[in-house]
Coordinates of C-alpha atoms in Angstrom, one line a residue:
X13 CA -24.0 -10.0 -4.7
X14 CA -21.5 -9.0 -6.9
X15 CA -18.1 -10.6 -6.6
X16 CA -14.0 -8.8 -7.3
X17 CA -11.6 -11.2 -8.9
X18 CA -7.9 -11.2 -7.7
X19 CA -7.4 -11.5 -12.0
X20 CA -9.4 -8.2 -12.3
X21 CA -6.1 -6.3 -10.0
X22 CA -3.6 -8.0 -12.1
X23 CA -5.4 -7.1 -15.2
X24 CA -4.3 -4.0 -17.3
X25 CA -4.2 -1.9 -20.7
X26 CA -0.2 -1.9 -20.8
X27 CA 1.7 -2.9 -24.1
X28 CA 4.8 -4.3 -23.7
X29 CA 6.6 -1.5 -24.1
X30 CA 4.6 0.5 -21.2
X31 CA 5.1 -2.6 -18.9
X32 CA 8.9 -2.2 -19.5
X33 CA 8.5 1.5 -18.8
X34 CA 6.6 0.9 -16.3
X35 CA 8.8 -1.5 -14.6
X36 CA 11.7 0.7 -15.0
X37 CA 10.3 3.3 -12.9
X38 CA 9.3 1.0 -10.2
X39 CA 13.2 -0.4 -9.9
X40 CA 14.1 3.8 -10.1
X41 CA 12.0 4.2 -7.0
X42 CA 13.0 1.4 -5.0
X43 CA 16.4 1.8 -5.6
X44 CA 15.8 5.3 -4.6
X45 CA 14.0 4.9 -1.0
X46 CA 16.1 1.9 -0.5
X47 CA 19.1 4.2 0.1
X48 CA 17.5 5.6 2.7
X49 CA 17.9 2.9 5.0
X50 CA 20.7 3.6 7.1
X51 CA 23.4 1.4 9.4
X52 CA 21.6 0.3 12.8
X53 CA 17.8 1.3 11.1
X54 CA 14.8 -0.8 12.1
X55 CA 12.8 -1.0 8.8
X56 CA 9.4 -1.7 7.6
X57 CA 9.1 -3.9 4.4
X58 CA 5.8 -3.0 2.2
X59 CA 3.9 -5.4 0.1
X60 CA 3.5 -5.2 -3.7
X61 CA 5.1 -5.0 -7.0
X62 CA 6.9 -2.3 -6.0
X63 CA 7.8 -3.0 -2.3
X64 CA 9.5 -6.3 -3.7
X65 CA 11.9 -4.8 -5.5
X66 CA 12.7 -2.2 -2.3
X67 CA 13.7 -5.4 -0.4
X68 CA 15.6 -6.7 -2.9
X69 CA 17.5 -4.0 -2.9
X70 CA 17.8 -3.9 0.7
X71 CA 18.8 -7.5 0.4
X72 CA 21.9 -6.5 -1.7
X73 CA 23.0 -3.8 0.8
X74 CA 22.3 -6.1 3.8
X75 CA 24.9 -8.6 1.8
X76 CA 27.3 -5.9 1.6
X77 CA 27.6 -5.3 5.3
X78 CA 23.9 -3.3 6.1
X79 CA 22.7 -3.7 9.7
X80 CA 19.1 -3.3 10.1
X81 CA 16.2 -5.0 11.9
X82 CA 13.3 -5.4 9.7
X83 CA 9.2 -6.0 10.1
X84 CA 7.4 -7.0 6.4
X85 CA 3.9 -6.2 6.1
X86 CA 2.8 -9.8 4.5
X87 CA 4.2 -13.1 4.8
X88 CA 5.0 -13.0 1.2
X89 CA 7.3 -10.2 1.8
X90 CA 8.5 -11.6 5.0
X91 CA 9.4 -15.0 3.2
X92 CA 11.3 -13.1 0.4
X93 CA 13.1 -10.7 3.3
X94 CA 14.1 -14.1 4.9
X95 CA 15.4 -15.4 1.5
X96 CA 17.9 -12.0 1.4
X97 CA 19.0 -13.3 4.9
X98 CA 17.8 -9.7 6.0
X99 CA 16.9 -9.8 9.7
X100 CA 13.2 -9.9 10.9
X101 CA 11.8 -9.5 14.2
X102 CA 8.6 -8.5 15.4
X103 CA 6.7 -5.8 17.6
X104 CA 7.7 -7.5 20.7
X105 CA 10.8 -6.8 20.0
X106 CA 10.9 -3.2 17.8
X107 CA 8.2 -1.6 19.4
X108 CA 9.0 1.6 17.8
X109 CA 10.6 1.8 13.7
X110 CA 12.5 4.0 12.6
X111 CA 11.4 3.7 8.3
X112 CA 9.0 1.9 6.7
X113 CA 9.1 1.7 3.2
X114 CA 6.3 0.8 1.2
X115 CA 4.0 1.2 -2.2
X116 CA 0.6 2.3 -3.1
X117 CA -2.1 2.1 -5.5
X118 CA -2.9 5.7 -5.6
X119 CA -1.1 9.0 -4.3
X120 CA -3.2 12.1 -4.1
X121 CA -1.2 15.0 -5.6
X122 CA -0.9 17.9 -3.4
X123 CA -2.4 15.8 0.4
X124 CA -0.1 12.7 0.2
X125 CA -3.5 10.8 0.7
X126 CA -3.0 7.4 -0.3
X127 CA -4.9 4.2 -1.1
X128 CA -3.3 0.9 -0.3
X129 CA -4.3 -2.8 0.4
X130 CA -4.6 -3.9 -3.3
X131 CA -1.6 -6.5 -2.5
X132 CA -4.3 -7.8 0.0
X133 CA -2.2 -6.9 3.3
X134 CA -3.8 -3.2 4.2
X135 CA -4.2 -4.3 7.6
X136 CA -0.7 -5.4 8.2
X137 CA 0.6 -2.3 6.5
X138 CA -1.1 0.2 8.5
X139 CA 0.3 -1.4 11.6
X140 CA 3.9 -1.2 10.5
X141 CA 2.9 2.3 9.4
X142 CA 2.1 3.7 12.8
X143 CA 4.7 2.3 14.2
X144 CA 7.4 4.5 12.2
X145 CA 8.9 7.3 12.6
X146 CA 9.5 7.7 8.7
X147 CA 6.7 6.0 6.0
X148 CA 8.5 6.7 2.2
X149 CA 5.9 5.5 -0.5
X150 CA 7.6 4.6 -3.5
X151 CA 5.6 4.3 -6.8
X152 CA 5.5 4.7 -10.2
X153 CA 3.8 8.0 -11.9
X154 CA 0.4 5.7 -12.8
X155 CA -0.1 5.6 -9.3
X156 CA -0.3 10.3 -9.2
X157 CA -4.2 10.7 -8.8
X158 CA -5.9 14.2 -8.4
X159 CA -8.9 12.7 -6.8
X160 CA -8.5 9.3 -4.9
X161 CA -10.6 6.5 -6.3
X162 CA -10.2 7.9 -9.6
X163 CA -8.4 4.6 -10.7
X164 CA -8.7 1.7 -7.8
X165 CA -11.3 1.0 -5.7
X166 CA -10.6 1.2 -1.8
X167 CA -10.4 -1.7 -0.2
X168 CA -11.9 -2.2 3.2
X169 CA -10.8 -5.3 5.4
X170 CA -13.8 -6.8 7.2
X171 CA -14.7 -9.4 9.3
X172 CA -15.8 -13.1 7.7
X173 CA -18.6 -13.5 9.9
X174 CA -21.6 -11.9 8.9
X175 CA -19.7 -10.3 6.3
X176 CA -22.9 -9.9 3.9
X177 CA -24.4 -7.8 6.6
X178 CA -21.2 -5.4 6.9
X179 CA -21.3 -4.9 2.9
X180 CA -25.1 -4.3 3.4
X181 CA -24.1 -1.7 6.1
X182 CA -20.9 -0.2 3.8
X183 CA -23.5 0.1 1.2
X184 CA -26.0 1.8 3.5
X185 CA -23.1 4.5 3.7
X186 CA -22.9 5.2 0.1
X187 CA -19.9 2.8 -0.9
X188 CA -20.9 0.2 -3.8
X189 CA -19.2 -2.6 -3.0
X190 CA -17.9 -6.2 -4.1
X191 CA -16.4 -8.9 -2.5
X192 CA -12.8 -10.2 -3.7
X193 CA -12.6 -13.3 -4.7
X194 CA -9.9 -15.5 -5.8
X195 CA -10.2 -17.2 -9.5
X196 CA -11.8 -20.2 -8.1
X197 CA -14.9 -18.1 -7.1
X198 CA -13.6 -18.2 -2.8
X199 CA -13.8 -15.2 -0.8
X200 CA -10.0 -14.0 -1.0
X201 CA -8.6 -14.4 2.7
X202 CA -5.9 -12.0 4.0
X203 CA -2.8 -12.6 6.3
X204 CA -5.1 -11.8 9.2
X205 CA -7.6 -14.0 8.0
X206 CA -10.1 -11.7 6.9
X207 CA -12.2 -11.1 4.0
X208 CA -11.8 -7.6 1.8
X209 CA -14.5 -5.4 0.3
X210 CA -13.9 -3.3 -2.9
X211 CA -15.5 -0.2 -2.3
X212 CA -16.3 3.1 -5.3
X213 CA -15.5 6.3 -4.0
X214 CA -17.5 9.2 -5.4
X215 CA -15.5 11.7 -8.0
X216 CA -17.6 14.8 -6.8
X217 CA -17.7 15.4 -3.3
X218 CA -15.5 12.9 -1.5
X219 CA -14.3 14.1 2.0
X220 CA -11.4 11.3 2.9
X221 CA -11.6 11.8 6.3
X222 CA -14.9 11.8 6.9
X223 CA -15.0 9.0 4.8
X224 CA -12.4 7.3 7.5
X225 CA -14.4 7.9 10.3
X226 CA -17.4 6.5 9.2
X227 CA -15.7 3.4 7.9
X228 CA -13.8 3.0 10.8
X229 CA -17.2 3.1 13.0
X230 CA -19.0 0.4 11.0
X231 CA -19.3 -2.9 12.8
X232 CA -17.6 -6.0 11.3
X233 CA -14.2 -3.2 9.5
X234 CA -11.5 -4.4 10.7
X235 CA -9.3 -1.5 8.9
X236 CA -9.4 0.4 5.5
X237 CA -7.3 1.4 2.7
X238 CA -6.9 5.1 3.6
X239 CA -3.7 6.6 4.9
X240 CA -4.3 9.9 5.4
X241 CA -1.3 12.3 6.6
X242 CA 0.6 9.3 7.4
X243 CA 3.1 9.4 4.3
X244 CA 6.2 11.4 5.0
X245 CA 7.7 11.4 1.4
X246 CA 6.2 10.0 -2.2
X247 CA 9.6 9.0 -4.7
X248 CA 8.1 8.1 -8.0
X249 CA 10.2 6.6 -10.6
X250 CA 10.4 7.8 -14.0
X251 CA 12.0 8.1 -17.6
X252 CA 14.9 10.6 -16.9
X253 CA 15.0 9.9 -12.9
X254 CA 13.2 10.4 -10.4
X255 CA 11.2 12.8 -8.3
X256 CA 10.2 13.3 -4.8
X257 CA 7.3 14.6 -2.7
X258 CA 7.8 15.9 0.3
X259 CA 4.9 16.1 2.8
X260 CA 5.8 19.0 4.7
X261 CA 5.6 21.1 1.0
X262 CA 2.9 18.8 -0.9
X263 CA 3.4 21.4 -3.7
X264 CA 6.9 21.3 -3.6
X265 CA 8.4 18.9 -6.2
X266 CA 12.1 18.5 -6.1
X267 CA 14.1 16.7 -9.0
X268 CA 16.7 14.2 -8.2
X269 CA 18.7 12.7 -10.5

């Protein structure tokens, strides 16, 4: 069987200069669909690169006399949300949110179809996702894809036990597949204490949706990395500003400064 490092995510082509870039327009984002969280909000916290710097921001705000509730997506981003001093409760408790703000690995231009769950939380996410009113991805222009899988793989969270037969099944459905590992060679274990399969989407041909509904009916998926018609706006970062894609008008760019 073939096996997905945690390195091989992490891994990437950038020069220093494009990380800086790079990293420049992630900050532009966050900063961007942080001010959307208003006084009295309850907010979901996303997972990644991305996300972090979102609640950081959020944590400066929340120091400066912002009242919000907030659910994170990971324990990693709940520990750094509790290291802000940025209130966190749970479903029992916010039933209903009013924002979640989050990232993703890929953004299809013109659906708002995304692919998330590289940051190894895509269950986690999904729930907070749901449960909003508002989901604002924010990303950098890498992330713009015409067709998804063109860059990432998708990962699909799936059950430990008998987990070789539920890659045989994933397989049996046309989706070449790996396990992620982490750089000791262990199957990489996610908040909900699952194991995630990387899965090739097809270039020519791909239908997302039916896509979802197959995955979703395979014994031994928990949940996958497709969220389709779930993102209300996509702020991407860049050079001069940023810009922002609005779901009702997924041809519609708008500039914002």
């Amino acid at each position: 069987m073939q096996i997905f490092s945690a390195r091989d995510i992490k891994e990437g082509m950038s020069s220093p200069e494009q990380a800086n870039s790079t990293d420049a327009a992630k900050r532009r984002a966050a900063v961007w669909a942080a001010s959307q969280v208003e006084d009295g909000m309850k907010v979901g916290l996303g997972t990644g690169s991305t996300s972090a710097l979102v609640i950081e921001e959020v944590g400066r705000r929340v120091a400066e006399g912002l009242r919000i509730t907030a659910i994170a997506t990971s324990e990693a981003s709940q520990k750094q949300a509790l290291g802000l001093k940025i209130p966190i409760s749970d479903f029992a408790h916010l039933p209903q949110l009013d924002l979640t703000i989050d990232g993703a690995d890929e953004v299809q231009e013109g659906t708002l179809y995304l692919i998330k769950g590289h940051g190894g939380a895509l269950l986690r996410e999904k729930i907070v996702a749901i449960a909003s009113t508002k989901l604002i991805i924010a990303v950098d222009p890498r992330k713009l894809v015409k067709t998804l899988g063109q860059v990432f793989t998708l990962p699909v969270e799936i059950v430990p036990f008998g987990f070789e037969t539920t890659m045989r099944r994933l397989k049996d459905l046309g989706f070449d597949c790996e396990l992620r590992v982490n750089d000791d060679g262990k199957p990489f274990v996610t908040d909900g204490q699952h194991y995630i399969a990387h899965c090739k989407l097809p270039q020519v041909g791909f239908d997302a949706k039916l896509a979802a509904e197959k995955l979703k009916a395979t014994v031994g998926v928990v949940e996958h990395g497709l969220f389709l018609g779930m993102a209300s706006k996509v702020v991407i970062g860049g050079p001069e500003g940023i810009q922002v894609l609005e779901a009702a008008e997924p041809e519609n760019w708008s500039e914002v400064e």
